CSV table of C-alpha atoms in Angstrom, one decimal:
chain,number,residue,atom,x,y,z
A,1,MET,CA,0.8,-9.6,-16.6
A,2,PRO,CA,-0.9,-7.0,-18.3
A,3,HIS,CA,0.0,-3.5,-16.8
A,4,THR,CA,0.5,0.7,-17.5
A,5,LEU,CA,3.6,2.0,-15.6
A,6,HIS,CA,2.0,6.0,-15.2
A,7,ALA,CA,4.5,8.8,-15.1
A,8,HIS,CA,3.3,12.1,-13.5
A,9,GLN,CA,4.5,14.9,-11.5
A,10,SER,CA,5.7,14.0,-7.6
A,11,THR,CA,2.5,12.9,-5.5
A,12,ARG,CA,2.2,11.3,-2.2
A,13,THR,CA,-1.2,11.3,-0.9
A,14,ILE,CA,-5.0,11.1,-2.0
A,15,ASP,CA,-5.2,14.9,-1.6
A,16,GLU,CA,-2.3,15.3,-4.0
A,17,ALA,CA,-3.9,12.8,-6.1
A,18,ARG,CA,-6.8,14.4,-6.3
A,19,ALA,CA,-5.4,17.8,-7.2
A,20,ASN,CA,-2.2,16.7,-9.6
A,21,LEU,CA,-3.5,13.2,-11.6
A,22,SER,CA,-6.4,12.4,-13.5
A,23,LEU,CA,-6.9,9.0,-11.9
A,24,ASP,CA,-10.1,7.8,-10.5
A,25,VAL,CA,-8.9,8.1,-6.8
A,26,THR,CA,-11.6,5.9,-5.8
A,27,ARG,CA,-9.0,3.2,-7.5
A,28,ILE,CA,-6.1,4.4,-5.6
A,29,VAL,CA,-4.3,1.6,-3.5
A,30,LYS,CA,-2.1,2.8,-1.2
A,31,THR,CA,0.4,0.8,0.9
A,32,ILE,CA,1.5,1.7,4.4
A,33,ALA,CA,4.8,0.1,6.2
A,34,PHE,CA,4.6,-1.2,9.5
A,35,GLY,CA,7.1,-2.6,12.3
A,36,LEU,CA,6.3,-5.6,14.1
A,37,ARG,CA,7.8,-5.5,18.1
A,38,ASP,CA,10.1,-8.6,16.9
A,39,GLY,CA,11.7,-6.6,13.8
A,40,ARG,CA,9.2,-7.9,11.2
A,41,LEU,CA,8.5,-5.7,8.3
A,42,VAL,CA,4.6,-5.1,7.2
A,43,LEU,CA,3.6,-3.7,3.8
A,44,ALA,CA,-0.2,-2.9,4.5
A,45,ALA,CA,-2.2,-2.3,1.0
A,46,LEU,CA,-5.5,-0.5,1.1
A,47,ARG,CA,-7.7,1.7,-0.6
A,48,GLY,CA,-6.4,5.2,-0.3
A,49,THR,CA,-9.6,6.3,0.8
A,50,LEU,CA,-9.9,4.2,3.9
A,51,ARG,CA,-8.1,4.1,6.9
A,52,VAL,CA,-6.5,0.6,8.8
A,53,ASP,CA,-7.7,-0.3,11.3
A,54,TYR,CA,-4.8,-1.4,13.4
A,55,ALA,CA,-6.7,-4.6,16.0
A,56,LYS,CA,-8.0,-6.1,12.5
A,57,LEU,CA,-4.4,-5.8,11.1
A,58,ALA,CA,-2.8,-7.3,14.2
A,59,ALA,CA,-5.5,-10.1,14.4
A,60,ALA,CA,-4.5,-10.8,10.4
A,61,LEU,CA,-1.0,-11.1,11.3
A,62,GLY,CA,-2.1,-13.2,14.3
A,63,VAL,CA,0.0,-10.8,16.7
A,64,ASN,CA,-1.2,-8.2,19.4
A,65,ARG,CA,-2.3,-5.1,18.7
A,66,ARG,CA,0.3,-3.7,20.8
A,67,ASP,CA,3.1,-5.5,18.6
A,68,VAL,CA,1.8,-3.6,15.7
A,69,ALA,CA,3.7,0.1,14.8
A,70,ALA,CA,3.3,2.0,11.7
A,71,LEU,CA,6.6,3.4,10.7
A,72,ALA,CA,7.6,7.1,10.8
A,73,PRO,CA,8.7,8.8,7.7
A,74,ALA,CA,12.5,8.4,8.8
A,75,GLU,CA,11.9,4.5,9.2
A,76,VAL,CA,10.1,4.2,5.8
A,77,LEU,CA,13.3,5.8,4.2
A,78,ALA,CA,15.7,3.7,6.3
A,79,ARG,CA,14.1,0.3,6.0
A,80,LEU,CA,12.8,0.4,2.7
A,81,GLY,CA,14.5,2.7,0.7
A,82,VAL,CA,11.8,5.0,-0.7
A,83,GLU,CA,10.0,8.0,0.5
A,84,PRO,CA,7.0,8.1,2.4
A,85,GLY,CA,4.1,7.8,-0.2
A,86,SER,CA,6.0,5.8,-2.4
A,87,VAL,CA,5.4,2.4,-0.9
A,88,SER,CA,4.9,-0.5,-3.2
A,89,PRO,CA,2.6,-3.4,-2.3
A,90,LEU,CA,5.1,-5.3,-4.9
A,91,PRO,CA,7.7,-7.5,-3.2
A,92,LEU,CA,10.5,-4.9,-4.4
A,93,PRO,CA,14.3,-6.3,-4.0
A,94,PHE,CA,15.4,-3.6,-1.2
A,95,TYR,CA,12.4,-4.5,1.1
A,96,GLY,CA,14.0,-7.2,2.8
A,97,GLY,CA,11.6,-9.9,2.9
A,98,ALA,CA,8.5,-7.9,4.2
A,99,MET,CA,5.3,-9.4,4.7
A,100,ILE,CA,2.8,-8.4,1.9
A,101,HIS,CA,-0.7,-7.9,2.6
A,102,VAL,CA,-3.8,-6.7,0.9
A,103,ASP,CA,-7.0,-5.5,2.2
A,104,GLU,CA,-10.1,-7.7,1.0
A,105,ASP,CA,-11.7,-4.6,-0.3
A,106,VAL,CA,-9.1,-4.0,-3.1
A,107,LEU,CA,-10.0,-7.5,-4.7
A,108,GLY,CA,-13.5,-5.6,-5.5
A,109,ILE,CA,-11.8,-2.8,-7.5
A,110,THR,CA,-12.7,-2.7,-11.1
A,111,PRO,CA,-11.2,-3.0,-13.7
A,112,THR,CA,-7.9,-1.9,-12.6
A,113,LEU,CA,-6.2,-0.3,-9.4
A,114,TYR,CA,-3.5,2.0,-9.2
A,115,CYS,CA,-0.8,1.7,-6.6
A,116,GLY,CA,3.0,2.8,-6.1
A,117,PHE,CA,5.9,1.3,-7.8
A,118,GLY,CA,8.5,2.6,-5.4
A,119,ARG,CA,8.8,6.5,-6.9
A,120,PRO,CA,6.2,9.3,-5.9
A,121,ASP,CA,6.2,10.4,-9.7
A,122,ARG,CA,5.2,6.8,-10.9
A,123,THR,CA,1.8,4.7,-10.5
A,124,LEU,CA,1.1,1.4,-11.2
A,125,GLU,CA,-1.9,0.3,-13.1
A,126,ILE,CA,-2.8,-3.4,-13.0
A,127,ALA,CA,-5.9,-5.9,-12.3
A,128,PRO,CA,-6.7,-6.7,-8.7
A,129,ALA,CA,-6.1,-10.3,-9.0
A,130,ASP,CA,-2.6,-10.0,-11.0
A,131,LEU,CA,-1.6,-7.8,-8.3
A,132,LEU,CA,-2.2,-10.6,-5.5
A,133,VAL,CA,-0.3,-12.9,-7.8
A,134,ILE,CA,2.7,-10.8,-8.3
A,135,SER,CA,3.0,-9.6,-4.5
A,136,GLY,CA,2.6,-12.7,-3.4
A,137,ALA,CA,0.6,-11.2,-1.1
A,138,ARG,CA,-1.9,-12.5,1.7
A,139,PRO,CA,-5.5,-11.0,1.5
A,140,GLY,CA,-7.2,-9.8,4.9
A,141,ALA,CA,-9.9,-7.5,6.0
A,142,PHE,CA,-8.2,-4.7,8.0
A,143,SER,CA,-9.9,-1.4,6.4
A,144,ARG,CA,-12.1,1.0,7.8
A,145,ALA,CA,-13.8,4.1,6.5
A,146,ALA,CA,-11.8,7.3,6.8
A,147,VAL,CA,-13.1,9.6,9.6
């Protein structure tokens, strides 16, 4: 699939991206790691300027809202092998079969989006449809506006 890998200084948050990168932050996709009560791992990719609506994510996963919890920074490192802010929506081998979900809003980003690549100093630029194919992710509606 056509893509570009951008090298840059270590950047983990949207605020850092605004300050450090020359990328359009409205096209940045963040990936948040969640653990389910039954031990499964979920990666939820959404536009970096939005927030996860936990009730909608739980519904998309077919579980109760109480069964979904964001991983703490130490858990991200322990379970995924990457630092918080470096999680990728790609099915990296060390992610251990995590379920990947992409917010439907991401599919409307044009012409390309920017997402994590497992390192805080690298960003992948790729078309949204190609990301969906490569990741094997399930699309769903689980974002809400940031407060």
